[in-house]
mmCIF file of C-alpha atoms in Angstrom:
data_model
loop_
_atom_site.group_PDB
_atom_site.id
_atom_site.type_symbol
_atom_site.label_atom_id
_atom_site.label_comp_id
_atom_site.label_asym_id
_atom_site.label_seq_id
_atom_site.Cartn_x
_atom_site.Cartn_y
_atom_site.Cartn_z
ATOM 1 C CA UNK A 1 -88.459 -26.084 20.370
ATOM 2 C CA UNK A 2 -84.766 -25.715 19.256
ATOM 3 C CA UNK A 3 -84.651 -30.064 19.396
ATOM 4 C CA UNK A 4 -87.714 -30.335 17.267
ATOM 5 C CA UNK A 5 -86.091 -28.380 14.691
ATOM 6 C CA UNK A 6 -82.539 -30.290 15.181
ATOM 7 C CA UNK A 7 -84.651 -33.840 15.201
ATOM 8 C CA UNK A 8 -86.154 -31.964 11.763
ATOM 9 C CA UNK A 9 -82.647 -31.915 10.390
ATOM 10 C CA UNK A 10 -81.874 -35.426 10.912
ATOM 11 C CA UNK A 11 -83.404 -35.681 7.006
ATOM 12 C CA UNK A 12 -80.594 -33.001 5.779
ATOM 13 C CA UNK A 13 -77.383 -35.441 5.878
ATOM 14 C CA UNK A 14 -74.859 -33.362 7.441
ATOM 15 C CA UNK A 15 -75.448 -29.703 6.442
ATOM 16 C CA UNK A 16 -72.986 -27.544 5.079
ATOM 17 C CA UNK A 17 -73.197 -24.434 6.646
ATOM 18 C CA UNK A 18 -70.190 -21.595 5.954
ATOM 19 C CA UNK A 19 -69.423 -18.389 7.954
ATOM 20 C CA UNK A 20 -68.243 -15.701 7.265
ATOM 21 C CA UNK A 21 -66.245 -13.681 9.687
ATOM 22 C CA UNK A 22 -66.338 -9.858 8.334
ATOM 23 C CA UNK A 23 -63.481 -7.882 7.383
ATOM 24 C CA UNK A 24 -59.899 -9.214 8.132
ATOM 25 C CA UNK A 25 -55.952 -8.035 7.868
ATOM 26 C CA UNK A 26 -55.664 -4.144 7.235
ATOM 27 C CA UNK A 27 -59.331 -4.126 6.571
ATOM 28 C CA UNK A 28 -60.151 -3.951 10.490
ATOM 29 C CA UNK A 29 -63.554 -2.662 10.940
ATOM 30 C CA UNK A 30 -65.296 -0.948 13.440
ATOM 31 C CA UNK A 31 -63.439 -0.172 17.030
ATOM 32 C CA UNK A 32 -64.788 0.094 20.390
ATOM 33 C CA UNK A 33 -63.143 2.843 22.858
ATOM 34 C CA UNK A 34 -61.823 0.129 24.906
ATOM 35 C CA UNK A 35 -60.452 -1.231 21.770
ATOM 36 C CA UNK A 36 -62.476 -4.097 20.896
ATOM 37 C CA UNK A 37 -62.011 -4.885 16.679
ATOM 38 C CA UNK A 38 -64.785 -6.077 14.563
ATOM 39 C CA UNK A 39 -62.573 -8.187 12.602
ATOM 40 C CA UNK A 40 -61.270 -9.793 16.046
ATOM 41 C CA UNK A 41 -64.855 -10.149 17.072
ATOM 42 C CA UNK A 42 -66.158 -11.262 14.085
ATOM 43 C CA UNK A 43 -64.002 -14.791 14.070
ATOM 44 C CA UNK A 44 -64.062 -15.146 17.790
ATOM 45 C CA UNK A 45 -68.383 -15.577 17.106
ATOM 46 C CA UNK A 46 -67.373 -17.531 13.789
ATOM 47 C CA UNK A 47 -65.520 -19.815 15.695
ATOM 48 C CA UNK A 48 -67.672 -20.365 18.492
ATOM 49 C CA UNK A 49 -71.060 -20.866 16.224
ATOM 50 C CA UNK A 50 -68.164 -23.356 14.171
ATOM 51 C CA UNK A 51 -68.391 -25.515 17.056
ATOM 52 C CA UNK A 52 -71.559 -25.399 18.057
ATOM 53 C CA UNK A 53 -73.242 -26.465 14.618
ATOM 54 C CA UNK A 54 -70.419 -29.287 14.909
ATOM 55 C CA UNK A 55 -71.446 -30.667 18.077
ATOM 56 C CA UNK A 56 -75.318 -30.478 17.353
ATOM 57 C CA UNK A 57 -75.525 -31.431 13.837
ATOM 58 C CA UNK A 58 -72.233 -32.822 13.162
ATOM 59 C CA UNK A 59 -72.595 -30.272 10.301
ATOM 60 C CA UNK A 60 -69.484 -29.362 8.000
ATOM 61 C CA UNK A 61 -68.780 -25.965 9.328
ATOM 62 C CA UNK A 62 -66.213 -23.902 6.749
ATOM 63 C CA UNK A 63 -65.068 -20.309 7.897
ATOM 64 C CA UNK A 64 -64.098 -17.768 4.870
ATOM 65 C CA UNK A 65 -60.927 -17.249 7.401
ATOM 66 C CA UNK A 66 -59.694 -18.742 10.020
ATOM 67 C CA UNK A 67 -57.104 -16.215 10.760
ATOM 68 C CA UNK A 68 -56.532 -12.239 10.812
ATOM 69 C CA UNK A 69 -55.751 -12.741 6.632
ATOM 70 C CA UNK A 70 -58.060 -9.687 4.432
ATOM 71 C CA UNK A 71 -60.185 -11.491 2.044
ATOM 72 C CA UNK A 72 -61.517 -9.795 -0.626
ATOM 73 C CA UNK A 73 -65.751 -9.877 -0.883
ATOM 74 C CA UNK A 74 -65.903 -11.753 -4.597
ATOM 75 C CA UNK A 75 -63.472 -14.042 -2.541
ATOM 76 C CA UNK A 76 -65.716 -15.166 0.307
ATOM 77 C CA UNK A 77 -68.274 -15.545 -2.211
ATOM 78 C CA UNK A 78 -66.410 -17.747 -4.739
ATOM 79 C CA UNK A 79 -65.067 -19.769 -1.330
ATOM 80 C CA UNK A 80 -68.622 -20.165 -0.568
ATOM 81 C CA UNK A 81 -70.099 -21.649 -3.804
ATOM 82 C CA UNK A 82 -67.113 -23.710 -4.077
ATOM 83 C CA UNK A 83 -68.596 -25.343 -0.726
ATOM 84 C CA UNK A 84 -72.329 -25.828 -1.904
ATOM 85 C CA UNK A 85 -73.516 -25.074 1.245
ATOM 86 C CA UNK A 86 -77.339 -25.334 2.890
ATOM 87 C CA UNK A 87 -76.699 -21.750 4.003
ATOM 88 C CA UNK A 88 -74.037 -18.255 4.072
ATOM 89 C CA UNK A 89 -73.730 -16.114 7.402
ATOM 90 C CA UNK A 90 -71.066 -13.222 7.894
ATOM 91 C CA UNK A 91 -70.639 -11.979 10.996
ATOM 92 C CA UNK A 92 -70.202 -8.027 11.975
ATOM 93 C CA UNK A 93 -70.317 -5.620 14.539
ATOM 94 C CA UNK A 94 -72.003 -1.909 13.939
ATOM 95 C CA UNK A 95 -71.119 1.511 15.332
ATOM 96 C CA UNK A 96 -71.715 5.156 14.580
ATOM 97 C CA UNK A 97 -69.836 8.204 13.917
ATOM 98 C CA UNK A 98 -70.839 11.054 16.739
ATOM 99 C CA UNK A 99 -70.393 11.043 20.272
ATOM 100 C CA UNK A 100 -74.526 11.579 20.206
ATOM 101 C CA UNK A 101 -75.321 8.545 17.761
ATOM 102 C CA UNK A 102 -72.668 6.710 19.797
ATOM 103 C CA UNK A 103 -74.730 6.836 23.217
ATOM 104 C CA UNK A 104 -78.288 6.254 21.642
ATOM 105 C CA UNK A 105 -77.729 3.229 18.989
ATOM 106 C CA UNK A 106 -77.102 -0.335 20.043
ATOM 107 C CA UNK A 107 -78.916 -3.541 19.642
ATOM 108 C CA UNK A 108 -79.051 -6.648 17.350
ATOM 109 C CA UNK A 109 -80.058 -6.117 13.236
ATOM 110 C CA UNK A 110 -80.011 -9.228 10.975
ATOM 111 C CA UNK A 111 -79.986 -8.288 6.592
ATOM 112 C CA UNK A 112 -80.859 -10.482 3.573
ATOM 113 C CA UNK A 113 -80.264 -9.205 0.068
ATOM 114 C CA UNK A 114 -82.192 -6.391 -1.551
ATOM 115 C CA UNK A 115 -81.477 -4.243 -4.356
ATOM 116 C CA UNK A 116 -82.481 -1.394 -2.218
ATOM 117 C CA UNK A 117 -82.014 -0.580 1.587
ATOM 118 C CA UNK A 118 -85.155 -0.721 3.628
ATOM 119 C CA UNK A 119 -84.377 2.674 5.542
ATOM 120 C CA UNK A 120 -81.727 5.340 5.580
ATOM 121 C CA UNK A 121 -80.166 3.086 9.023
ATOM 122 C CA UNK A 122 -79.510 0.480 6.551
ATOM 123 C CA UNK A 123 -78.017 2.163 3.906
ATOM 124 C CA UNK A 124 -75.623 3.539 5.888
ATOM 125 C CA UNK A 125 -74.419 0.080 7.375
ATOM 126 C CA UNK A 126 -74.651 -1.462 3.733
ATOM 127 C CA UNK A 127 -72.498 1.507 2.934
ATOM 128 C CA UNK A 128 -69.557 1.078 5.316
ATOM 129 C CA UNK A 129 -69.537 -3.075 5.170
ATOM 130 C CA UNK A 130 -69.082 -2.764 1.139
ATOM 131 C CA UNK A 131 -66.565 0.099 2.128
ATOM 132 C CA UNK A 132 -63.540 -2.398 1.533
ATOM 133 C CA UNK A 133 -64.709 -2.966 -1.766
ATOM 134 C CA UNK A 134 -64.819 -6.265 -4.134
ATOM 135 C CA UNK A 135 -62.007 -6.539 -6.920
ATOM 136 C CA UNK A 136 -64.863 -6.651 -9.288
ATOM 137 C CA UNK A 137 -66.897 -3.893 -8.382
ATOM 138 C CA UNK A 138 -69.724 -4.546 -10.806
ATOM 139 C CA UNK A 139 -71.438 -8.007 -11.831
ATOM 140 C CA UNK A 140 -71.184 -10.376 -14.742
ATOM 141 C CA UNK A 141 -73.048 -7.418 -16.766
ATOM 142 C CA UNK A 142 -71.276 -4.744 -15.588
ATOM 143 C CA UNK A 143 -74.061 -3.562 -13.459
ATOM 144 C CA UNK A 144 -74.026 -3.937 -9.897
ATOM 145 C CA UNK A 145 -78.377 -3.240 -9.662
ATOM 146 C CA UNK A 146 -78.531 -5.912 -12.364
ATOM 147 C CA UNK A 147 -76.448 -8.498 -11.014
ATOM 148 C CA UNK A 148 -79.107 -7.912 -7.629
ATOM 149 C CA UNK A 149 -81.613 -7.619 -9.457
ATOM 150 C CA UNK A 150 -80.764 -11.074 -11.059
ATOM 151 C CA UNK A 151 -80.224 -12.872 -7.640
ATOM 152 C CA UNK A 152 -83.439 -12.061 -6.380
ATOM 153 C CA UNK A 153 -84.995 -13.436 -9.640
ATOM 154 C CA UNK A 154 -83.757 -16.824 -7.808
ATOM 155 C CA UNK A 155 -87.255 -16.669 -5.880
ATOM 156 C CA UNK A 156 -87.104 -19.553 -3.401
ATOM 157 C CA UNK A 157 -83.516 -18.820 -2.310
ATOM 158 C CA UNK A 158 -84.524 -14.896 -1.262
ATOM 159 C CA UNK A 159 -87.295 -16.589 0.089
ATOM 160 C CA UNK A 160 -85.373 -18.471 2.305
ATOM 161 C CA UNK A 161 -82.618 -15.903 2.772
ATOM 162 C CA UNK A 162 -85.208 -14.249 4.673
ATOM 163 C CA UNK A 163 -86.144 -17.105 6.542
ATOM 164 C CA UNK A 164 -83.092 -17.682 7.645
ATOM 165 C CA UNK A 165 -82.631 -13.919 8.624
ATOM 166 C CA UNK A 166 -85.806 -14.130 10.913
ATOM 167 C CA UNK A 167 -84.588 -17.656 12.410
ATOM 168 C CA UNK A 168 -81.525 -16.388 13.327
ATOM 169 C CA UNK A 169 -82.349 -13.075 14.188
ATOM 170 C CA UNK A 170 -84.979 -13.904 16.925
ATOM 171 C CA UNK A 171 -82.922 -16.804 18.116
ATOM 172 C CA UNK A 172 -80.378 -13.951 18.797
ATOM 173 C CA UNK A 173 -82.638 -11.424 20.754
ATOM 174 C CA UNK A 174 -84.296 -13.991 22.568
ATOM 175 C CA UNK A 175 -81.025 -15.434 24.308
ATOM 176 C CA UNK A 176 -79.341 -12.088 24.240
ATOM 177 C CA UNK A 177 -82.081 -9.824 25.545
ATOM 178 C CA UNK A 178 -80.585 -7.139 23.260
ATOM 179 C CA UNK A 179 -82.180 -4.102 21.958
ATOM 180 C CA UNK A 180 -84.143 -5.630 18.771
ATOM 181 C CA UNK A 181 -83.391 -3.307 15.654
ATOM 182 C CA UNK A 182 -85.246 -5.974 13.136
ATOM 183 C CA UNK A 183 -84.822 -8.036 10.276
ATOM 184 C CA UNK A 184 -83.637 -5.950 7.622
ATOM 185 C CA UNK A 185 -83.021 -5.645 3.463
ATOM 186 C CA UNK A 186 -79.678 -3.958 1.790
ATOM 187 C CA UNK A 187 -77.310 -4.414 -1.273
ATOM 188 C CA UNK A 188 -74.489 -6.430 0.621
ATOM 189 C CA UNK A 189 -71.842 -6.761 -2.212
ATOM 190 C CA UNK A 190 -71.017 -10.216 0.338
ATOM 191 C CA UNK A 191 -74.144 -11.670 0.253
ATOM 192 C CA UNK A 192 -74.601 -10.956 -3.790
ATOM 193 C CA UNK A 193 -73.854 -14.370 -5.916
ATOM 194 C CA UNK A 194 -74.545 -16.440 -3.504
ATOM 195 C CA UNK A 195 -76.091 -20.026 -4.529
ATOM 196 C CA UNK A 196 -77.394 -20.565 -0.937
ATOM 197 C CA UNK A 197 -79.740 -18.570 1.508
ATOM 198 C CA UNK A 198 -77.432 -15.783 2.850
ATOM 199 C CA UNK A 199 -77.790 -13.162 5.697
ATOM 200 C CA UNK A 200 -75.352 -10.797 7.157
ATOM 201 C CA UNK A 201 -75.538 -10.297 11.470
ATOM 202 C CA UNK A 202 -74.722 -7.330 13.007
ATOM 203 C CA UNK A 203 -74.084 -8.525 16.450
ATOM 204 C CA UNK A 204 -74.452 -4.756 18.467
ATOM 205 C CA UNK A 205 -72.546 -1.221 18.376
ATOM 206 C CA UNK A 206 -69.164 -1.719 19.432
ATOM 207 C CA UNK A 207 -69.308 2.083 19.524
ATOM 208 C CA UNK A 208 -72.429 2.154 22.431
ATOM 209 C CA UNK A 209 -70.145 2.091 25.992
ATOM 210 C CA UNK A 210 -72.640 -0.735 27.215
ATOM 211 C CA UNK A 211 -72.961 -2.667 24.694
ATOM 212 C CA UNK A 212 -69.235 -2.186 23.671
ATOM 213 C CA UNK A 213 -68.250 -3.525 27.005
ATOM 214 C CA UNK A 214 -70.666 -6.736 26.973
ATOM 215 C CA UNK A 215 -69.564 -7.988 23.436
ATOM 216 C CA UNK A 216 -65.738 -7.491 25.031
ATOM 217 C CA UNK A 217 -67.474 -9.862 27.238
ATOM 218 C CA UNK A 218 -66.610 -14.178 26.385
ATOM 219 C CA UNK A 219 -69.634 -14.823 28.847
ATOM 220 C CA UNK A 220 -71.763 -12.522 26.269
ATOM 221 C CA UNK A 221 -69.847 -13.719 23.109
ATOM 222 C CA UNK A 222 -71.359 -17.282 23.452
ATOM 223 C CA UNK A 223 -74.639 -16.160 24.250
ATOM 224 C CA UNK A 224 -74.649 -14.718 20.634
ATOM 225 C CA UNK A 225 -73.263 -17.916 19.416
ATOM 226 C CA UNK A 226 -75.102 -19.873 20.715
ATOM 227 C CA UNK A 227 -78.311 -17.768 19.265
ATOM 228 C CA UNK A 228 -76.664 -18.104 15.890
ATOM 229 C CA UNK A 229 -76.641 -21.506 16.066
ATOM 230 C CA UNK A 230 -80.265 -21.860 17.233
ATOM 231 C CA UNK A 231 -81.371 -19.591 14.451
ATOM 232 C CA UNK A 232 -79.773 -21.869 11.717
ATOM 233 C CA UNK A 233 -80.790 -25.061 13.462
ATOM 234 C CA UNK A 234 -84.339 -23.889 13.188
ATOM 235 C CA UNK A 235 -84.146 -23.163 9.809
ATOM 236 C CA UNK A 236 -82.660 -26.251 8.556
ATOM 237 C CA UNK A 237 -85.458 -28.033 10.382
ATOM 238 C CA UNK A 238 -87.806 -25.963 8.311
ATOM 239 C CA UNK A 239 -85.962 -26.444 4.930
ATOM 240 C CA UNK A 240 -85.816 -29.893 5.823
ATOM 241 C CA UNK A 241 -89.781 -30.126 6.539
ATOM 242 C CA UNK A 242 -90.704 -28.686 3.691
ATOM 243 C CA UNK A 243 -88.749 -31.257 1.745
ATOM 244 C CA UNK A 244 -89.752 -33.857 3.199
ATOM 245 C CA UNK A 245 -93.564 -32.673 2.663
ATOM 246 C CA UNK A 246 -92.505 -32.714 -0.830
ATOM 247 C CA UNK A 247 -91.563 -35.893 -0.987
ATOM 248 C CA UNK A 248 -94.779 -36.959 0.538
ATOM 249 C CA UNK A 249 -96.663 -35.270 -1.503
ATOM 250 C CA UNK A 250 -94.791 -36.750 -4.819
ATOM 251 C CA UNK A 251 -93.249 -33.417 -5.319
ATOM 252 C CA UNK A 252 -89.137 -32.519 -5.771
ATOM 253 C CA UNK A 253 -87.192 -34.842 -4.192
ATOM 254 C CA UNK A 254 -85.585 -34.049 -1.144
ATOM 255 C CA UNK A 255 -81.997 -31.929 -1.291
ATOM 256 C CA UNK A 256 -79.385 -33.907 -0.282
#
């Protein structure tokens, strides 16, 4: 299935796919007891999904960091654009507060933009990744619901934001075998401006003692690469299908 989809992307000439790896410098995430860091986590996977895309699509792979450096949210977003690319993932890892909520959550949860969260779970997460804030907290019209509000008006990239977030997110379970907490919606301050389909990961609980101990785990780490890299493989080969279909058809010409 997953060389269908990469003989699918043969029509896309070399992708440009960029990754974000969350958080960065003082801004160092969540911890696990044995003192695995989400920001240390986060661009290990980044790295790893880097060269994967590389090797199967010869795609141009661009991280948002490629070291421990704190970049600010309007940052990675601006980087990104600058890019043009075929598609925006940042990377994360999830935990919880209480010794209680620590034992019983862990598993896999994959978000696309929404102006509102699709469950109290998610607005908590969307809370604590915008927690490090953006130097310019609101959008162009100094209303953060508005400036949402007007990238979802962009109707085919939500669309495929969300294609992307299933891709990737089933990709991810179905290597990993990890507890499957869904596709998701939430306002992401990274994933707002974004000219590109855009979804944020959140890789497991760093906070959950088993789960916290596999993603310590290098073995475990490029399992979830390697479903990240399946996930956006498969969506290219869709994006690229439909395109293709539209050129057939005497519709849009085919991107890039």
């Amino acid at each position: 299935m997953v060389w269908l989809s990469l003989m699918a992307v043969v029509a896309l000439a070399q992708p440009v796919v960029v990754i974000d790896p969350g958080h960065g410098g003082a801004q160092e995430g969540a911890k696990s007891v044995s003192g695995l860091v989400e920001k240390h986590l986060a661009l290990t996977l980044a790295k790893k999904v880097k060269a994967q895309l590389e090797a199967q699509l010869g795609a141009t792979v661009v991280l948002t960091r490629d070291g421990d450096a704190r970049l600010h949210l309007d940052e990675r977003v601006a980087l990104a654009n600058r890019r043009k690319p075929d598609l925006f993932i940042s990377i994360h890892a999830n935990s919880m507060p209480t010794a209680t909520q620590r034992r019983l959550n862990e598993g896999i949860e994959t978000y696309f933009l929404s102006a509102a969260a699709s469950g109290e779970d998610a607005k908590s997460v969307a809370a604590r990744e915008n927690a490090e804030g953006r130097r310019q907290a609101k959008g162009p019209s100094g209303d953060t619901l508005a400036f949402i509000l007007a990238d979802l008006q962009k109707a085919e990239t939500h669309h495929d934001s969300s294609r992307l977030a299933y891709a990737v997110h089933e990709a991810l379970i179905g290597v990993t075998g990890a507890q499957d907490r869904g596709v998701q919606q939430a306002p992401f301050y990274v994933l707002m401006g974004l000219e590109a389909p855009a979804v944020l990961v959140e890789v497991g609980f760093v906070s959950h003692p088993r789960e916290g101990e596999r993603l310590a785990d290098a073995k475990y780490q490029q399992q979830l690469a390697d479903g990240i890299a399946r996930g956006v493989v498969k969506f290219l080969g869709q994006v690229s299908a439909r395109e293709l279909r539209k050129q057939v058809e005497g519709g849009a010409p085919a991107a890039k």
